[in-house]
């Protein structure tokens, strides 16, 4: 006996998990969950508990009348004698619950209530029908008693022994109800070793009954024991003594009398002290372990489904409640656990069991709100925690758990997990009761947790997969691969999982994409932080991120259309990736690098440029050709960038290029000066010395500020020589034309980029306005600079030293024309035809300005009579004809306009001195009304020569070889005759 106690403890430990008795698995199914009930603390195996539960079931189902309970084993029923058949008939009559014929299973009300379909039709007809379809199938039990024996794996000999024992007990205690007996005690007294096939089986049987007494009366009694309870101490000694030698259980044995006394003393105790029953199997949690064995009989041993005879089985189970202390609430909880555990053991393929669990948990939820029993709350908490633990293990990573093949089970598993969580939080959690005013939505909170956890797990898996996909054959950046995979994941989530989860969370899709958005955003942020330059991989990643974000936001917006806040809370969870901004910033860096590089190029090459007219046939600077080539290549490179925002960033590029081109233009005209750089400083005013030998003056010219002869076609090394100036003008004109080509290139590039739209070029600023304006102003400046340099610098010796010096007739304008001819030929031959007329026009204006300055500010070597005016008039006409060139030159209107100032002044040269003096006095008087009549201030030199301008008239008088003029100037301004 001691050996059996030790072995039973070892067997119990090896067959349990965490100290709980193991749960029997359905045939062919997976392993079940650990029992949620507390450890018994007594080494009772599952088989021992099951046999004890069967004994209680049979005892509870026997009649309470005076008629004897008889039993004929099923194996001998077919060959029974008429008398035996009569006994069977008597048994059927005396125990209707156990012996009821199984003919109404298909009409199970309980299955219908649980949402289960009857399986009778699939098992070859109703039990006992004997139909042809059942010929090869195992014979089904004919009665509910037989069904229970088979379901609880009780052998026929063991069943016969139990019934014999109950008959003996009933014979000795006629009319006594089962709940008024301690069955292990009664069975110990009724059976001897001779009632068993071998002594070892008897020892194991006796050990099991003693352990039941220990569990029910000492370890888990209904009413807690006092430490000083004599009966409890005596019972412990008896059970401990059984370790050393077998217990004598004869009816009249002293040990049996002592055992009965101790057991009945302990079993008779109750909470109110008035109970007439025996409490040996209704202590917590022994009652639940025993009842769970009975509940397991509701599930077919072969396939784990609920038996068709569930209604009859439940009737039998309810008869055990009084002995086990079970009520409807505990039954509901145990049955819910059994349904769920059998679903798990079925390999999670029996969806009906899942649906039935949902329905049964609804009853449990109702019960949880109506009781405060601590034992019930304890077992409710452990049971639901176990269920919820199993569901959450799958739901916290539901992408790994569910797919198209098993998605139909997800609805039930979510429902069960949420129901369990709701009961645990709302009906058990004290914290929830304290915070109930906050209106926590348990279901929505759990679903959100499932979504976020599952999506984070799925995201991590996709990251690993994306990393493994990248190879030499597939050089796509990892984040680009990941972005596509996450997009596919979001679509799968929306189509497959969100419709199920929306039952509990209206924004299931939105929460999912917000989670994915956050996960990818964290990776993208690290990627962007490390970016230093724009590469194809960088652009590919950022474009993929931008597309993913738009897809995720669209799903979130669609999902939250009907929400209270219109999805604002979700959108706040999705701060923009700003991938386009990141791309734009990198492109701006790219643009700056190239613009800075171009500016550096301009600085270096402009210094090296010699403006040599022989460099090419077009007479343009080679550096300009090279620069525009670089600009064109930069534009080509820009449009080849795989970015989606060419139109938005183009103004930055064109502005930078425009500034660089403007810089080149500034370099092209820098150092050349302006027209004022070559305008001479006018000599002081003097008066003619009348009576001197005017035409024989041999004095050295008083104009040291002018160079000697300077022909425009010579000195080619001079960067300011005429040919070099022509090259500069041509270069700017060439650039103007090429700017138009660049603008066309830009429009073509815009139409060819991936983001092209029909009207993409409308309204875009694609003109190089800075360079265009600079070219136009530069050409004008160079034309004027060239004209005034040639006139007043290169031809200065002609103007100041020869023209009209001494004898007027012998120093006429022909010498100036001879010098101008080669200059005009150079300009006509070198300057671009679109600039040529402007250059010649500028030269013409400068020539007329020089001609007029000789007449009005030629210095004391010049003096004119009224008669000289005709010669000068003729020279003026010859000068005009030079630029008209018999109709092949400049337009006559243009020549007339340019020479109008000279034309207006020339009549003063033939006006007599007295008239000029009167005109001068009149003009001075009008402009100086406060001056005295004969004393006027010297009129300022404005440079705007006109017959109506005092300084112009005064200068005509200064160069008039006339006594009246000289006297007036002497008297009025005391002008000297020489400088």
Short mmCIF file of N, CA and C in Angstrom, two decimals, residues 619-673:
data_model
loop_
_atom_site.label_atom_id
_atom_site.label_comp_id
_atom_site.label_asym_id
_atom_site.label_seq_id
_atom_site.Cartn_x
_atom_site.Cartn_y
_atom_site.Cartn_z
N UNK A 619 33.53 84.48 -84.02
CA UNK A 619 34.10 85.60 -83.28
C UNK A 619 33.44 85.78 -81.91
N UNK A 620 33.33 84.65 -81.22
CA UNK A 620 32.79 84.69 -79.86
C UNK A 620 33.81 84.07 -78.93
N UNK A 621 33.65 84.31 -77.64
CA UNK A 621 34.60 83.78 -76.65
C UNK A 621 34.37 82.28 -76.46
N UNK A 622 35.41 81.45 -76.58
CA UNK A 622 35.24 80.00 -76.35
C UNK A 622 34.70 79.68 -74.97
N UNK A 623 35.02 80.52 -74.01
CA UNK A 623 34.54 80.25 -72.64
C UNK A 623 33.02 80.29 -72.56
N UNK A 624 32.39 81.14 -73.37
CA UNK A 624 30.93 81.22 -73.35
C UNK A 624 30.31 79.94 -73.89
N UNK A 625 30.93 79.38 -74.93
CA UNK A 625 30.43 78.13 -75.50
C UNK A 625 30.53 77.02 -74.46
N UNK A 626 31.67 76.95 -73.79
CA UNK A 626 31.88 75.92 -72.78
C UNK A 626 30.93 76.10 -71.61
N UNK A 627 30.72 77.33 -71.20
CA UNK A 627 29.83 77.58 -70.07
C UNK A 627 28.40 77.16 -70.39
N UNK A 628 27.93 77.50 -71.57
CA UNK A 628 26.57 77.14 -71.94
C UNK A 628 26.44 75.62 -72.10
N UNK A 629 27.51 74.97 -72.49
CA UNK A 629 27.48 73.51 -72.55
C UNK A 629 27.31 72.93 -71.14
N UNK A 630 28.04 73.50 -70.18
CA UNK A 630 27.92 73.04 -68.79
C UNK A 630 26.50 73.28 -68.28
N UNK A 631 25.95 74.43 -68.61
CA UNK A 631 24.57 74.74 -68.19
C UNK A 631 23.60 73.73 -68.78
N UNK A 632 23.77 73.42 -70.07
CA UNK A 632 22.89 72.45 -70.71
C UNK A 632 23.01 71.08 -70.08
N UNK A 633 24.23 70.66 -69.77
CA UNK A 633 24.43 69.36 -69.12
C UNK A 633 23.81 69.35 -67.73
N UNK A 634 23.89 70.47 -67.04
CA UNK A 634 23.27 70.55 -65.72
C UNK A 634 21.76 70.38 -65.81
N UNK A 635 21.16 71.02 -66.80
CA UNK A 635 19.71 70.88 -67.00
C UNK A 635 19.36 69.45 -67.36
N UNK A 636 20.15 68.84 -68.23
CA UNK A 636 19.89 67.43 -68.58
C UNK A 636 19.97 66.54 -67.35
N UNK A 637 21.00 66.77 -66.54
CA UNK A 637 21.15 65.96 -65.32
C UNK A 637 19.98 66.17 -64.37
N UNK A 638 19.50 67.41 -64.29
CA UNK A 638 18.37 67.70 -63.42
C UNK A 638 17.13 66.94 -63.85
N UNK A 639 16.84 66.95 -65.15
CA UNK A 639 15.63 66.27 -65.62
C UNK A 639 15.77 64.76 -65.60
N UNK A 640 17.00 64.28 -65.48
CA UNK A 640 17.20 62.84 -65.36
C UNK A 640 17.08 62.37 -63.92
N UNK A 641 17.02 63.31 -62.97
CA UNK A 641 16.84 62.92 -61.57
C UNK A 641 15.47 62.24 -61.42
N UNK A 642 15.41 61.05 -60.82
CA UNK A 642 14.14 60.35 -60.68
C UNK A 642 13.32 60.90 -59.51
N UNK A 643 12.90 62.14 -59.64
CA UNK A 643 12.15 62.79 -58.57
C UNK A 643 10.78 63.19 -59.10
N UNK A 644 9.81 63.35 -58.21
CA UNK A 644 8.45 63.68 -58.67
C UNK A 644 8.13 65.17 -58.66
N UNK A 645 9.14 66.02 -58.38
CA UNK A 645 8.79 67.44 -58.24
C UNK A 645 9.71 68.34 -59.05
N UNK A 646 9.98 67.95 -60.29
CA UNK A 646 10.81 68.79 -61.16
C UNK A 646 10.23 70.21 -61.29
N UNK A 647 8.93 70.35 -61.56
CA UNK A 647 8.41 71.72 -61.74
C UNK A 647 8.60 72.58 -60.50
N UNK A 648 8.46 71.98 -59.31
CA UNK A 648 8.56 72.77 -58.08
C UNK A 648 9.98 73.25 -57.82
N UNK A 649 10.96 72.44 -58.20
CA UNK A 649 12.36 72.77 -57.90
C UNK A 649 13.06 73.46 -59.05
N UNK A 650 12.42 73.45 -60.23
CA UNK A 650 13.06 74.06 -61.39
C UNK A 650 13.40 75.53 -61.18
N UNK A 651 12.53 76.35 -60.57
CA UNK A 651 12.88 77.76 -60.38
C UNK A 651 14.18 77.94 -59.58
N UNK A 652 14.41 77.06 -58.60
CA UNK A 652 15.67 77.17 -57.84
C UNK A 652 16.86 76.96 -58.75
N UNK A 653 16.76 75.97 -59.63
CA UNK A 653 17.87 75.69 -60.53
C UNK A 653 18.06 76.81 -61.54
N UNK A 654 16.96 77.22 -62.17
CA UNK A 654 17.08 78.26 -63.20
C UNK A 654 17.58 79.57 -62.59
N UNK A 655 17.16 79.87 -61.37
CA UNK A 655 17.65 81.10 -60.74
C UNK A 655 19.15 81.01 -60.50
N UNK A 656 19.61 79.85 -59.99
CA UNK A 656 21.04 79.68 -59.75
C UNK A 656 21.84 79.76 -61.04
N UNK A 657 21.34 79.11 -62.09
CA UNK A 657 22.03 79.17 -63.37
C UNK A 657 21.99 80.59 -63.94
N UNK A 658 20.84 81.23 -63.75
CA UNK A 658 20.69 82.60 -64.25
C UNK A 658 21.70 83.53 -63.58
N UNK A 659 21.88 83.36 -62.28
CA UNK A 659 22.87 84.18 -61.57
C UNK A 659 24.29 83.90 -62.06
N UNK A 660 24.58 82.63 -62.34
CA UNK A 660 25.91 82.29 -62.84
C UNK A 660 26.14 82.89 -64.22
N UNK A 661 25.13 82.83 -65.06
CA UNK A 661 25.24 83.42 -66.40
C UNK A 661 25.37 84.94 -66.30
N UNK A 662 24.61 85.50 -65.37
CA UNK A 662 24.71 86.95 -65.16
C UNK A 662 26.12 87.33 -64.72
N UNK A 663 26.71 86.47 -63.88
CA UNK A 663 28.08 86.71 -63.44
C UNK A 663 29.04 86.70 -64.62
N UNK A 664 28.83 85.78 -65.54
CA UNK A 664 29.71 85.72 -66.72
C UNK A 664 29.56 86.99 -67.56
N UNK A 665 28.33 87.44 -67.72
CA UNK A 665 28.11 88.68 -68.49
C UNK A 665 28.81 89.84 -67.81
N UNK A 666 28.70 89.91 -66.49
CA UNK A 666 29.37 90.99 -65.76
C UNK A 666 30.88 90.93 -65.97
N UNK A 667 31.42 89.69 -65.99
CA UNK A 667 32.86 89.54 -66.24
C UNK A 667 33.21 89.95 -67.66
N UNK A 668 32.30 89.68 -68.60
CA UNK A 668 32.57 89.99 -70.00
C UNK A 668 32.67 91.49 -70.24
N UNK A 669 31.91 92.27 -69.51
CA UNK A 669 31.94 93.72 -69.74
C UNK A 669 32.75 94.47 -68.68
N UNK A 670 33.24 93.72 -67.66
CA UNK A 670 34.01 94.40 -66.62
C UNK A 670 35.36 94.85 -67.18
N UNK A 671 35.83 95.99 -66.73
CA UNK A 671 37.12 96.51 -67.16
C UNK A 671 37.08 97.25 -68.47
N UNK A 672 35.92 97.24 -69.12
CA UNK A 672 35.82 97.93 -70.42
C UNK A 672 35.46 99.41 -70.24
N UNK A 673 34.96 99.75 -69.10
CA UNK A 673 34.56 101.13 -68.87
C UNK A 673 33.21 101.44 -69.48
#
